[in-house]
Structures are given as structure tokens and as C-alpha cells.
Amino acid sequence: MRFDPILADMRFGCGLSPDIAPPESVDAMLRGLAQPDAMADAFPIERFDTFLGRMQRRVELSQIRRKNRGTELAATARKDSKLLNKAARQDALGWMAAHIARRVKSTTPLRERLEFFWADHFTATGKRGVIRRATSPYMESAIRPNLNGRFEDLLIAAVTHPVMVHYLDQQTSVGPNSVMAQRRPGKVGMNENLAREVLELHTLGVDGPYTQTDVRELAELLTGLTINFNTGRQFRKPMAEPGAETVLGKSYGGDNPGLRDIEAVLRDLARHPATARHMAGKLAVHFVSDTPEPALVDALEAAWRDSDGDLPLVYAALLNHPAAWETTRPNVKQPFDFVTSACRALAVSPERLLSRDPRALNLWLYAPLRLMGHVWQKPEGPDGLQEADSAWITPQGMAARVQWAMTVPGPLRKGLPDPRDFVETALGPRANDTIRFAAAAAETRQDGIGVVLISPAFQRM
Amino acid sequence: MDRRAFLARSLGLGCSLAASPLVTPVTFAATPGEGRLIVLILRGGMDGLGALPAYGDPEFASLRGALPLGEAVEDYADLDGFFAMHPALRPVLPWWQEGHLAFVQAVSTPYRDKRSHFDGQDILEAGIADLSAGLSRDGWLNRLLQHLPDTGTETAYAVGNDPLSILSGDAPVARWSPDTDLALSPQAIRLAELVMQEDPAMSAALREAFSLAGSDGDALSFDGARGDMMAMVRQDMMASLRNQNHVKLAEFVAKRLRGDARIASFSLNGWDTHQAQDRGLGRALTGLAETLVTLRDTLGGPVWKTTAVVAMTEFGRTVRLNGTRGTDHGTGGAMLLAGGALRGGQVFGDWPGLSEVALYDRRDLLPTRDLRAHAGWLMQGLFGIDRGLIEREVFPGLDLGEDPRLLA
């Protein structure tokens, strides 16, 4: 198999669109990634440095509450704090709509898919307080600008990002012999949470050549990495474990600990052969099949090793490999890909979507995604969404997709297309006579659109 | 095939169970005994001292105020001269006399000090001692399932639209949310089956969905006007967002347990009572009582006899009320047990006392036992599995300790 524009849109893009032509070539897809990010401009999502303002305000309000207990001032601050949380919750739904709008309108949809792939690889979310709504700003700031560069820069941006540092409890991890531990003996200490996930999930993989000692040493090296509510990422020396640490046989840091030591170990981990192997497998599974051709994985691994993780070259190796265009074992779309590719095929108006009130977005998108098994931006764990198709082809998952496909497209756009036309728009050459028949036999437009969207030809990529 | 011919020969709605590869006859034959375990996760941190006040403790009144004990609906029910039960639980009070209701006081997971819901629930569902090795990826009910003989794909149900990591893991688990309720026109159902045919995995899942959706109380096929259908779907969606569907969940679970299922779990929310807890806790406990009553009514006598329900929460709350008449996150808490399999009518657990020195961190009830021990002994009794296996595999590293003899 070779490059096929239709499959390119379905498998490496956001599905077919009635308005936007599929890519002409692999080169065009890769060139698109290097072009200015038109979708980020058209459908903006708050960046994390702006979001920090919300976190600062929240801290100020709780200080006011603490200092003025029982007074009118505290009551007002409490109310303001609630409003602040509510605004963030509603804005986060708006950012979900913006992610969808980008997928509907993008002429470089591979960028959207890569952003979600890497955001899932570097799963992070807020656990308490207003930072719970910071996932999209984290993606916008740490993931999206770095998805077409070197993996090591993406790794550093994600792992040292305040949302990740918070999610994996790094900000409270204090070196056992640090200045702070000596000042408050027994009160502070270290945890291995981020260190373990960096090795196990973000770089080498669970089968990688690391030991418990490496986890411990990396955890010690990571101490000092914390969050500053004014500036974001911060390194606080008093928290840092003094002295050098040895990770995978190499010594990092010394008497003057700093962020550069953490960056150094992350760069080495990014280029490690085990990381190349781990990531090659993960990319092939995510984009092509649960059981990818071994030759494809080998090719990705080689491209990664030869380039020290230069992502555009790895993407090129993926898209230029014949096995990437095999159609015998295609993946099932994850819920967000399913819903957004339906929106793209339906040419849902972004303006209409973005002007919807939070209640409607909740009802038509957030709640159905949850029923499909994807709790939006509330991951079950740091390993993110499941890759196996079997995780999504469940009775509940299928039921939620069917109900969504048969009911929600109506409210999402003004007037539905004729199902007989929609078969061709949504499926192109994948349309077959059974689906054509079903679309035409439906009693209502809603049902007709629904049967097209739930057809395996649409649900698989 | 034209439309008329298709409609004429379509087989109607009854999706034959036997035809579904997900519901094989093997599944029907395979059941690991008659014991049944339902785990309710009370998310938010239930105030154990509010649900089950230790009014006999000399410190209680100074901490929480005098308790209206009595027989009236709004009164607390005296259980044993020391503990009373919140009025909202009155619907299950008769079960206390029957021995079908019990509590465990002053228990918790090993989680301490940070008092975060997120980590607390993670530890509760993972059934592990701490999170130093990262967030967990499998839950203790799934690990139990991996060691039960003769299980099938429908032995365990994770119900509701909550991830329920307590059941995540390698053993297959059926997941269903009855508020995914399918409401489709009869023809849409037939057409959906038709287009799915070419994909065996999707087709099987859809057929099981249709059979499950049809079995949960309201019909799958919807004959009313399109607008009514939309309204119904909207209502279901909103209900699922508000989590007000506990009765529906309980009904569904009980129906499954009447069949091949032996293990089920779902969550009840609304326990995070930082302010005006009289109202909030009452509401949450009312939901719990309704859930229990629905479970018992739907399970029916003989199955109820072999069932144990355990309601557990990520942590208890502060023993003192705070400035907004609520309670903040604490440590030791209570667990509720119900079911015909129980040796109930008693409050299990060692009471640590409420005096300042007896408290954990001078603010929380001191946990006197790991709640996993009680869960472990329940599993041991219900499913006849080896104690050592529970200590090694289900709750790695836990010493189950003395048998509290929770079961009749």
C-alpha cells in the first residue's frame, strides 16, 4: 500500500470534510506541520501563562478568607472564589469546543492528531483547585508548540511544566538531605512519583533498562523542581538534594543543583535507544493498528535513533512506510476522534459551536464522551487513554456512540444534510451498498445521518 | 433489496442473547458460587461520625451537640446504647434487627495526612498501601476476579459512567451505564444492526448493548414522536451529569446479580460536606438508603441471602464541626455493611474515643484498623478464597489479622 489521500485524512487527519480537500502527498502533510499554526490563531485557547493569573487570584482570595474569618470581606472572597472556579469550568468547556473547531476547519489536521497523541503520552491534569481546568492551557503551551521539533524539547517542556509537576506530586518532593529537610526534619520528604513515570511512561518504557535505584536517583535529581504561582516553572535550591546523582550509569548534578541537571538527564533519556523502541511502538499502535507490522516499528525506531528523536523525521518515516497504509487491521477511533470527525464530516459551524452555552456543550459533547468511556481531561491515571480497540468497543461505548450519532448531530448544526449525500461525504470510497441502503431507508434525516456515523467504515480509521 | 422488503423480513427487536458472541452459553454456565459482593464507593469522604454518631462517648456532645434520639422520622435511631444512626437511614433500620445491616467504625485505608480526594480514592480503589510507586493501574476487585474460578465476561460489572478503577485490570469486566439508555426508533435499531454486521466485534458489542438497554427498566425501542425521544435523551444525559440515577444503577446491578454476575461496583457522590452538613449529609444518606432498599427489593429474598453490600469512602472527616457547620477532610471513618449474608445488627471495630489525645493529629478519628481487612474477610467468606491469596494478590502486603466474622 502507498499514500492515499482519503486514508490520509481518515487515519492521520480528522476525517473527511465536505469543504476541505484531503492532502496531496506525504510531503504536503509534513510541510503543513512546519507552517504557521493558523488554527491556534483562528480558535484560540488560553495559554498557561495567562491561566496562572487565575491560580494567583485564587491564592489571594484564600488569603483574604484566612485573614478575615467571619467578616463580610471573607464572605465576598469566598463568593469570588466560587465564581472564579465556575468561570474556569465554563471556559474549559469552551476550549473543548475550540479543539473541535480546529479539527473541523484545519487544513493540517495531522497537527491536531499529534497534539492529542502527545498530550496523552504526557498525561497531566490538575487534582484540586482551579488548576483542574488547566489541561488545555498545558497542551497549548507545552505540547502544541513542541510537537514538530526534537523529542527532548517536548519532553522537557512537558515534564517540567507546572501541571505535570503538580499532577505527579513533584512540587512537594524535597530531598532528604536538602536545606529544607534539615530545617523541618520529619515534616518534608521525597516521593518517586514523577521520576518513575518519566522512566516508565515518558521515555524508556516499562520494559526499559532501569532499576529501582535509577528511579530513586532520578527522584533525588528532580527535587527542587516545583511551581511558582507567578512565574510557572521554578527550581528552588533549598528543596534540592545536594550532590551528584547517577541515572543509568551517568552522573548528573553536583554542588550547585539547578534545572540544567534535570534538562541534561531528560535529553539523555530522550535519545536513549530504549526510548526510541518504546516510542516507535507507541506511535505505530496509536496511528495504525493495535498489532502493527514489525517492519513499521523497526523503521520508526531506526529513524528515531538515527536522528536522536527528531520528530519530523520520525513522522516522515511513519508516513512513508507502506505498512502505515495497510487497511487490514485498522484502529477504532477513540471517542474524541469519533465525535470530532463526525463534526468535520457534518461541517459543523465553529461559530455556532463556540457560541453555545456551557450547558449545551456539557449535554451534547462532554456527557456523551463520558458515556463513550472518555472522561474529558480527567484521566484515570498518568498512562492516559487506552490504546486497545477492545477498551472502546464495549456495549456501553457502542450504545453511547449510537445514541449520540442518532440524536446530537441535529442540535449541532442547522439542518442536516441528505443522508444519501452524507454517505459519500463522510465515507468517500469506503461507502458500500449496505450503508447506502441504510442511509436511504431511514425514516428521518437524524437516523440516516446516524447510521452512516456508526458504520464500521466511519468508526474505524 | 428495497426498503419495503427489508422491513418486511426484518426480525424485530429481540436480540437473541444466545446469538451474541459476548454472551456465550459458556458464560451462562460459569459462575463462581452463589456469594455476591457489591461495593459502593462513597466519593467525597463520608462523615462517619455524622452517619453513625457515637453519642455514648463522653466527648461527643461537646463536639457535635446533643443528639435527638427517638422513634420519630426525624430522630436518630439508637442502635446499641452507644452508637446511633442518622435519621436518613431509617428506611433500613428494620434490617438492623434482622441482622442484615452492620457498621464498621474507626476504619480507613492506609492513606494519611494529605487528605486529598484524588489520592484517597485512588488508594481506596487500588487497595494498595500508598502511592509512592505512582498512581495505580488496577483495582482490587479486578485482582480478586483474576483469582476466582469459573468467571466469565459478565461475572463483574462496573456500573455508571464513572471510570471505577476498582475494577480496572486484566480480568474482563462488563461496563454499563443504564443512563446510556438507548432510545431509538425501531427502524433505527434494525438499520444499526444492519450496518454493523460487517464488523463482528462492533456488532457483538451493539447486540449486547441492545439486550442490556432493554433489560434495565425502560424499553429500548421508542415509538413516540421524535421530539419526545430527544427530550428523553436530554433528560437521561442531564441525569447522568447530575448523578441522580442511583436507583436506576441499583436496579440494574441487582438484575445482573440475579443472573450470572457476582461482583458489582458503582459510586455515590455528594459526601464532601464542608458546610451546612445537616442538609448535605442527609441528602447523601437518603440516596444511600434508597440505593440499599432498591438493591434488596430487586435482588429478591433468596439472592439477598447470599449478598453482601459494602459502602466505603476515601476518608472520614474532622470530628469537630467547622465554622460553616460542616466538616473538613479527616482520616478515620465508617463503613456500612448490608445484605442477607451478614452477621449484622452490630457495630464492628475498636472505638478509639474522641478525647483530644485519642484523636489522629488532634483533629480526626483515629483509625484502629485498615478497612481492607474487612473487605478481605468478606471476600474470603463469600467466595471461599484463601486468606494467603488475598494477602498476596488482592491486597499485597496486607495482614488480614483476626477474622471479625462479618458473615452469618
GROMACS .gro file of N, CA, C and O in nm, chain A residues 213-314:
model
  408
  213THR      N    1   1.695   0.167   4.177
  213THR     CA    2   1.798   0.266   4.213
  213THR      C    3   1.795   0.385   4.117
  213THR      O    4   1.809   0.500   4.159
  214ASP      N    5   1.775   0.358   3.989
  214ASP     CA    6   1.765   0.469   3.893
  214ASP      C    7   1.644   0.557   3.925
  214ASP      O    8   1.652   0.680   3.915
  215VAL      N    9   1.533   0.495   3.962
  215VAL     CA   10   1.413   0.572   3.997
  215VAL      C   11   1.446   0.665   4.115
  215VAL      O   12   1.418   0.784   4.113
  216ARG      N   13   1.509   0.607   4.215
  216ARG     CA   14   1.543   0.681   4.337
  216ARG      C   15   1.639   0.796   4.306
  216ARG      O   16   1.618   0.909   4.350
  217GLU      N   17   1.740   0.767   4.227
  217GLU     CA   18   1.840   0.870   4.194
  217GLU      C   19   1.776   0.982   4.110
  217GLU      O   20   1.804   1.099   4.131
  218LEU      N   21   1.690   0.940   4.016
  218LEU     CA   22   1.623   1.042   3.935
  218LEU      C   23   1.531   1.126   4.023
  218LEU      O   24   1.523   1.249   4.007
  219ALA      N   25   1.464   1.061   4.117
  219ALA     CA   26   1.376   1.135   4.209
  219ALA      C   27   1.459   1.238   4.287
  219ALA      O   28   1.414   1.352   4.308
  220GLU      N   29   1.578   1.199   4.329
  220GLU     CA   30   1.663   1.294   4.402
  220GLU      C   31   1.707   1.407   4.311
  220GLU      O   32   1.712   1.524   4.351
  221LEU      N   33   1.737   1.373   4.186
  221LEU     CA   34   1.778   1.476   4.091
  221LEU      C   35   1.663   1.573   4.062
  221LEU      O   36   1.684   1.692   4.036
  222LEU      N   37   1.541   1.523   4.065
  222LEU     CA   38   1.425   1.608   4.034
  222LEU      C   39   1.387   1.700   4.150
  222LEU      O   40   1.311   1.795   4.131
  223THR      N   41   1.435   1.671   4.270
  223THR     CA   42   1.396   1.757   4.383
  223THR      C   43   1.445   1.900   4.359
  223THR      O   44   1.555   1.920   4.308
  224GLY      N   45   1.361   1.993   4.393
  224GLY     CA   46   1.390   2.134   4.364
  224GLY      C   47   1.299   2.185   4.254
  224GLY      O   48   1.263   2.302   4.250
  225LEU      N   49   1.258   2.094   4.163
  225LEU     CA   50   1.164   2.131   4.057
  225LEU      C   51   1.027   2.152   4.121
  225LEU      O   52   0.971   2.061   4.181
  226THR      N   53   0.974   2.272   4.109
  226THR     CA   54   0.846   2.299   4.174
  226THR      C   55   0.769   2.404   4.094
  226THR      O   56   0.801   2.431   3.979
  227ILE      N   57   0.666   2.458   4.155
  227ILE     CA   58   0.577   2.552   4.085
  227ILE      C   59   0.582   2.687   4.154
  227ILE      O   60   0.575   2.694   4.277
  228ASN      N   61   0.589   2.790   4.075
  228ASN     CA   62   0.575   2.925   4.127
  228ASN      C   63   0.448   2.983   4.065
  228ASN      O   64   0.434   2.984   3.943
  229PHE      N   65   0.357   3.030   4.152
  229PHE     CA   66   0.228   3.075   4.101
  229PHE      C   67   0.239   3.205   4.021
  229PHE      O   68   0.144   3.244   3.955
  230ASN      N   69   0.353   3.271   4.029
  230ASN     CA   70   0.369   3.393   3.950
  230ASN      C   71   0.441   3.366   3.819
  230ASN      O   72   0.410   3.426   3.717
  231THR      N   73   0.538   3.276   3.823
  231THR     CA   74   0.620   3.258   3.704
  231THR      C   75   0.605   3.122   3.640
  231THR      O   76   0.657   3.098   3.532
  232GLY      N   77   0.534   3.030   3.706
  232GLY     CA   78   0.519   2.896   3.649
  232GLY      C   79   0.629   2.804   3.698
  232GLY      O   80   0.642   2.781   3.818
  233ARG      N   81   0.706   2.753   3.603
  233ARG     CA   82   0.812   2.659   3.637
  233ARG      C   83   0.917   2.723   3.728
  233ARG      O   84   0.955   2.838   3.707
  234GLN      N   85   0.961   2.650   3.830
  234GLN     CA   86   1.061   2.708   3.919
  234GLN      C   87   1.151   2.598   3.975
  234GLN      O   88   1.108   2.485   3.995
  235PHE      N   89   1.276   2.636   3.999
  235PHE     CA   90   1.366   2.546   4.070
  235PHE      C   91   1.403   2.612   4.202
  235PHE      O   92   1.454   2.724   4.203
  236ARG      N   93   1.377   2.544   4.314
  236ARG     CA   94   1.408   2.600   4.445
  236ARG      C   95   1.520   2.519   4.510
  236ARG      O   96   1.497   2.406   4.554
  237LYS      N   97   1.634   2.580   4.514
  237LYS     CA   98   1.753   2.510   4.564
  237LYS      C   99   1.736   2.451   4.704
  237LYS      O  100   1.786   2.341   4.730
  238PRO      N  101   1.673   2.521   4.798
  238PRO     CA  102   1.662   2.463   4.932
  238PRO      C  103   1.590   2.328   4.936
  238PRO      O  104   1.605   2.251   5.030
  239MET      N  105   1.509   2.300   4.831
  239MET     CA  106   1.439   2.171   4.827
  239MET      C  107   1.526   2.061   4.767
  239MET      O  108   1.493   1.942   4.780
  240ALA      N  109   1.631   2.099   4.698
  240ALA     CA  110   1.706   2.003   4.616
  240ALA      C  111   1.803   1.920   4.699
  240ALA      O  112   1.867   1.970   4.791
  241GLU      N  113   1.811   1.794   4.664
  241GLU     CA  114   1.907   1.703   4.728
  241GLU      C  115   2.048   1.743   4.681
  241GLU      O  116   2.074   1.752   4.561
  242PRO      N  117   2.140   1.768   4.776
  242PRO     CA  118   2.275   1.808   4.734
  242PRO      C  119   2.352   1.689   4.677
  242PRO      O  120   2.322   1.574   4.705
  243GLY      N  121   2.451   1.720   4.596
  243GLY     CA  122   2.540   1.617   4.543
  243GLY      C  123   2.493   1.560   4.411
  243GLY      O  124   2.382   1.587   4.365
  244ALA      N  125   2.580   1.481   4.349
  244ALA     CA  126   2.550   1.423   4.218
  244ALA      C  127   2.462   1.300   4.232
  244ALA      O  128   2.464   1.233   4.335
  245GLU      N  129   2.383   1.272   4.128
  245GLU     CA  130   2.302   1.151   4.124
  245GLU      C  131   2.340   1.072   3.999
  245GLU      O  132   2.371   1.131   3.895
  246THR      N  133   2.328   0.939   4.009
  246THR     CA  134   2.365   0.856   3.896
  246THR      C  135   2.239   0.790   3.837
  246THR      O  136   2.173   0.712   3.904
  247VAL      N  137   2.209   0.826   3.713
  247VAL     CA  138   2.094   0.768   3.645
  247VAL      C  139   2.144   0.692   3.523
  247VAL      O  140   2.216   0.749   3.440
  248LEU      N  141   2.109   0.565   3.512
  248LEU     CA  142   2.155   0.477   3.404
  248LEU      C  143   2.307   0.487   3.386
  248LEU      O  144   2.358   0.498   3.275
  249GLY      N  145   2.377   0.488   3.499
  249GLY     CA  146   2.523   0.483   3.495
  249GLY      C  147   2.592   0.616   3.469
  249GLY      O  148   2.715   0.622   3.464
  250LYS      N  149   2.517   0.723   3.453
  250LYS     CA  150   2.580   0.852   3.426
  250LYS      C  151   2.551   0.949   3.541
  250LYS      O  152   2.441   0.950   3.594
  251SER      N  153   2.650   1.028   3.574
  251SER     CA  154   2.637   1.118   3.688
  251SER      C  155   2.585   1.255   3.643
  251SER      O  156   2.628   1.309   3.541
  252TYR      N  157   2.490   1.306   3.720
  252TYR     CA  158   2.432   1.438   3.691
  252TYR      C  159   2.437   1.525   3.815
  252TYR      O  160   2.419   1.476   3.927
  253GLY      N  161   2.453   1.654   3.794
  253GLY     CA  162   2.444   1.750   3.904
  253GLY      C  163   2.567   1.746   3.993
  253GLY      O  164   2.663   1.675   3.967
  254GLY      N  165   2.559   1.825   4.101
  254GLY     CA  166   2.672   1.833   4.191
  254GLY      C  167   2.642   1.929   4.302
  254GLY      O  168   2.531   1.929   4.356
  255ASP      N  169   2.738   2.013   4.334
  255ASP     CA  170   2.722   2.101   4.450
  255ASP      C  171   2.625   2.215   4.426
  255ASP      O  172   2.576   2.274   4.521
  256ASN      N  173   2.602   2.247   4.300
  256ASN     CA  174   2.516   2.361   4.273
  256ASN      C  175   2.397   2.316   4.189
  256ASN      O  176   2.392   2.339   4.067
  257PRO      N  177   2.301   2.248   4.252
  257PRO     CA  178   2.191   2.189   4.174
  257PRO      C  179   2.106   2.294   4.102
  257PRO      O  180   2.091   2.406   4.150
  258GLY      N  181   2.053   2.257   3.987
  258GLY     CA  182   1.972   2.351   3.910
  258GLY      C  183   1.894   2.278   3.803
  258GLY      O  184   1.910   2.156   3.783
  259LEU      N  185   1.810   2.353   3.734
  259LEU     CA  186   1.727   2.296   3.629
  259LEU      C  187   1.809   2.230   3.519
  259LEU      O  188   1.766   2.133   3.457
  260ARG      N  189   1.930   2.287   3.495
  260ARG     CA  190   2.011   2.233   3.385
  260ARG      C  191   2.044   2.086   3.406
  260ARG      O  192   2.058   2.011   3.310
  261ASP      N  193   2.057   2.041   3.533
  261ASP     CA  194   2.085   1.899   3.559
  261ASP      C  195   1.966   1.814   3.517
  261ASP      O  196   1.981   1.704   3.463
  262ILE      N  197   1.847   1.866   3.546
  262ILE     CA  198   1.725   1.792   3.510
  262ILE      C  199   1.711   1.789   3.358
  262ILE      O  200   1.680   1.685   3.298
  263GLU      N  201   1.738   1.902   3.294
  263GLU     CA  202   1.732   1.904   3.148
  263GLU      C  203   1.833   1.808   3.087
  263GLU      O  204   1.804   1.742   2.988
  264ALA      N  205   1.951   1.800   3.149
  264ALA     CA  206   2.055   1.712   3.094
  264ALA      C  207   2.010   1.566   3.099
  264ALA      O  208   2.025   1.492   3.001
  265VAL      N  209   1.954   1.523   3.211
  265VAL     CA  210   1.915   1.382   3.219
  265VAL      C  211   1.797   1.355   3.125
  265VAL      O  212   1.790   1.250   3.060
  266LEU      N  213   1.708   1.453   3.109
  266LEU     CA  214   1.595   1.432   3.018
  266LEU      C  215   1.642   1.422   2.873
  266LEU      O  216   1.591   1.342   2.794
  267ARG      N  217   1.742   1.503   2.838
  267ARG     CA  218   1.795   1.495   2.700
  267ARG      C  219   1.854   1.356   2.674
  267ARG      O  220   1.834   1.296   2.569
  268ASP      N  221   1.929   1.306   2.772
  268ASP     CA  222   1.988   1.173   2.754
  268ASP      C  223   1.880   1.065   2.746
  268ASP      O  224   1.889   0.973   2.665
  269LEU      N  225   1.780   1.077   2.831
  269LEU     CA  226   1.672   0.977   2.827
  269LEU      C  227   1.599   0.983   2.694
  269LEU      O  228   1.560   0.880   2.638
  270ALA      N  229   1.579   1.103   2.640
  270ALA     CA  230   1.508   1.119   2.513
  270ALA      C  231   1.582   1.048   2.399
  270ALA      O  232   1.520   0.997   2.307
  271ARG      N  233   1.714   1.046   2.408
  271ARG     CA  234   1.793   0.986   2.299
  271ARG      C  235   1.825   0.840   2.324
  271ARG      O  236   1.891   0.776   2.242
  272HIS      N  237   1.785   0.788   2.436
  272HIS     CA  238   1.819   0.650   2.471
  272HIS      C  239   1.753   0.552   2.374
  272HIS      O  240   1.638   0.572   2.335
  273PRO      N  241   1.827   0.448   2.333
  273PRO     CA  242   1.768   0.350   2.238
  273PRO      C  243   1.637   0.288   2.288
  273PRO      O  244   1.547   0.259   2.208
  274ALA      N  245   1.626   0.268   2.419
  274ALA     CA  246   1.502   0.209   2.471
  274ALA      C  247   1.384   0.304   2.449
  274ALA      O  248   1.271   0.262   2.423
  275THR      N  249   1.410   0.434   2.458
  275THR     CA  250   1.304   0.532   2.431
  275THR      C  251   1.264   0.525   2.284
  275THR      O  252   1.145   0.531   2.250
  276ALA      N  253   1.362   0.511   2.197
  276ALA     CA  254   1.332   0.500   2.054
  276ALA      C  255   1.240   0.382   2.027
  276ALA      O  256   1.141   0.392   1.955
  277ARG      N  257   1.272   0.269   2.091
  277ARG     CA  258   1.191   0.147   2.072
  277ARG      C  259   1.050   0.167   2.129
  277ARG      O  260   0.950   0.134   2.065
  278HIS      N  261   1.046   0.219   2.250
  278HIS     CA  262   0.918   0.241   2.317
  278HIS      C  263   0.828   0.332   2.235
  278HIS      O  264   0.711   0.304   2.209
  279MET      N  265   0.884   0.443   2.190
  279MET     CA  266   0.801   0.542   2.119
  279MET      C  267   0.764   0.495   1.979
  279MET      O  268   0.657   0.528   1.929
  280ALA      N  269   0.854   0.419   1.916
  280ALA     CA  270   0.822   0.366   1.782
  280ALA      C  271   0.698   0.278   1.791
  280ALA      O  272   0.605   0.289   1.710
  281GLY      N  273   0.696   0.191   1.892
  281GLY     CA  274   0.580   0.103   1.909
  281GLY      C  275   0.455   0.182   1.939
  281GLY      O  276   0.347   0.156   1.886
  282LYS      N  277   0.469   0.283   2.024
  282LYS     CA  278   0.351   0.358   2.065
  282LYS      C  279   0.290   0.437   1.948
  282LYS      O  280   0.168   0.441   1.932
  283LEU      N  281   0.377   0.499   1.867
  283LEU     CA  282   0.327   0.573   1.750
  283LEU      C  283   0.256   0.480   1.652
  283LEU      O  284   0.149   0.512   1.600
  284ALA      N  285   0.317   0.365   1.628
  284ALA     CA  286   0.259   0.272   1.530
  284ALA      C  287   0.124   0.220   1.580
  284ALA      O  288   0.027   0.210   1.504
  285VAL      N  289   0.115   0.190   1.708
  285VAL     CA  290  -0.010   0.140   1.764
  285VAL      C  291  -0.117   0.249   1.761
  285VAL      O  292  -0.232   0.225   1.726
  286HIS      N  293  -0.078   0.370   1.796
  286HIS     CA  294  -0.177   0.476   1.801
  286HIS      C  295  -0.231   0.511   1.663
  286HIS      O  296  -0.351   0.530   1.645
  287PHE      N  297  -0.142   0.522   1.566
  287PHE     CA  298  -0.186   0.574   1.437
  287PHE      C  299  -0.227   0.466   1.337
  287PHE      O  300  -0.300   0.494   1.243
  288VAL      N  301  -0.178   0.343   1.354
  288VAL     CA  302  -0.203   0.245   1.250
  288VAL      C  303  -0.289   0.128   1.298
  288VAL      O  304  -0.397   0.105   1.246
  289SER      N  305  -0.241   0.056   1.398
  289SER     CA  306  -0.312  -0.067   1.434
  289SER      C  307  -0.267  -0.114   1.572
  289SER      O  308  -0.153  -0.091   1.612
  290ASP      N  309  -0.357  -0.183   1.641
  290ASP     CA  310  -0.319  -0.244   1.769
  290ASP      C  311  -0.205  -0.344   1.750
  290ASP      O  312  -0.127  -0.369   1.842
  291THR      N  313  -0.201  -0.404   1.632
  291THR     CA  314  -0.095  -0.500   1.603
  291THR      C  315  -0.022  -0.457   1.477
  291THR      O  316  -0.045  -0.509   1.368
  292PRO      N  317   0.066  -0.358   1.488
  292PRO     CA  318   0.131  -0.303   1.368
  292PRO      C  319   0.234  -0.402   1.311
  292PRO      O  320   0.286  -0.487   1.383
  293GLU      N  321   0.261  -0.385   1.184
  293GLU     CA  322   0.368  -0.462   1.120
  293GLU      C  323   0.499  -0.438   1.194
  293GLU      O  324   0.538  -0.322   1.214
  294PRO      N  325   0.571  -0.543   1.230
  294PRO     CA  326   0.701  -0.523   1.296
  294PRO      C  327   0.795  -0.436   1.213
  294PRO      O  328   0.871  -0.355   1.268
  295ALA      N  329   0.786  -0.447   1.081
  295ALA     CA  330   0.876  -0.369   0.995
  295ALA      C  331   0.850  -0.218   1.013
  295ALA      O  332   0.943  -0.138   1.006
  296LEU      N  333   0.726  -0.183   1.038
  296LEU     CA  334   0.693  -0.042   1.057
  296LEU      C  335   0.757   0.009   1.187
  296LEU      O  336   0.819   0.115   1.191
  297VAL      N  337   0.742  -0.070   1.292
  297VAL     CA  338   0.800  -0.031   1.421
  297VAL      C  339   0.953  -0.020   1.409
  297VAL      O  340   1.014   0.075   1.458
  298ASP      N  341   1.013  -0.116   1.339
  298ASP     CA  342   1.158  -0.112   1.320
  298ASP      C  343   1.201   0.015   1.248
  298ASP      O  344   1.300   0.078   1.283
  299ALA      N  345   1.124   0.052   1.147
  299ALA     CA  346   1.158   0.170   1.067
  299ALA      C  347   1.149   0.297   1.152
  299ALA      O  348   1.234   0.387   1.144
  300LEU      N  349   1.047   0.305   1.235
  300LEU     CA  350   1.031   0.421   1.322
  300LEU      C  351   1.144   0.427   1.425
  300LEU      O  352   1.200   0.534   1.453
  301GLU      N  353   1.177   0.311   1.478
  301GLU     CA  354   1.285   0.305   1.577
  301GLU      C  355   1.417   0.352   1.515
  301GLU      O  356   1.490   0.432   1.576
  302ALA      N  357   1.442   0.304   1.394
  302ALA     CA  358   1.567   0.343   1.327
  302ALA      C  359   1.569   0.494   1.302
  302ALA      O  360   1.671   0.560   1.325
  303ALA      N  361   1.456   0.547   1.255
  303ALA     CA  362   1.450   0.691   1.228
  303ALA      C  363   1.474   0.770   1.357
  303ALA      O  364   1.541   0.874   1.356
  304TRP      N  365   1.420   0.722   1.465
  304TRP     CA  366   1.435   0.790   1.594
  304TRP      C  367   1.582   0.786   1.638
  304TRP      O  368   1.640   0.888   1.676
  305ARG      N  369   1.642   0.668   1.630
  305ARG     CA  370   1.781   0.654   1.676
  305ARG      C  371   1.876   0.734   1.589
  305ARG      O  372   1.965   0.803   1.639
  306ASP      N  373   1.854   0.727   1.458
  306ASP     CA  374   1.946   0.797   1.366
  306ASP      C  375   1.938   0.948   1.385
  306ASP      O  376   2.034   1.019   1.356
  307SER      N  377   1.822   0.997   1.431
  307SER     CA  378   1.807   1.143   1.438
  307SER      C  379   1.805   1.192   1.582
  307SER      O  380   1.777   1.309   1.606
  308ASP      N  381   1.830   1.102   1.678
  308ASP     CA  382   1.818   1.138   1.820
  308ASP      C  383   1.680   1.195   1.852
  308ASP      O  384   1.667   1.291   1.928
  309GLY      N  385   1.577   1.139   1.791
  309GLY     CA  386   1.442   1.181   1.824
  309GLY      C  387   1.401   1.313   1.759
  309GLY      O  388   1.335   1.395   1.823
  310ASP      N  389   1.439   1.331   1.633
  310ASP     CA  390   1.395   1.450   1.560
  310ASP      C  391   1.255   1.418   1.503
  310ASP      O  392   1.241   1.341   1.407
  311LEU      N  393   1.153   1.473   1.563
  311LEU     CA  394   1.017   1.425   1.537
  311LEU      C  395   0.973   1.435   1.390
  311LEU      O  396   0.912   1.341   1.340
  312PRO      N  397   1.002   1.546   1.318
  312PRO     CA  398   0.959   1.548   1.177
  312PRO      C  399   1.015   1.430   1.096
  312PRO      O  400   0.946   1.376   1.009
  313LEU      N  401   1.137   1.390   1.129
  313LEU     CA  402   1.194   1.276   1.057
  313LEU      C  403   1.125   1.146   1.096
  313LEU      O  404   1.110   1.055   1.013
  314VAL      N  405   1.084   1.137   1.221
  314VAL     CA  406   1.012   1.017   1.265
  314VAL      C  407   0.874   1.012   1.198
  314VAL      O  408   0.830   0.908   1.149
   0.00000   0.00000   0.00000
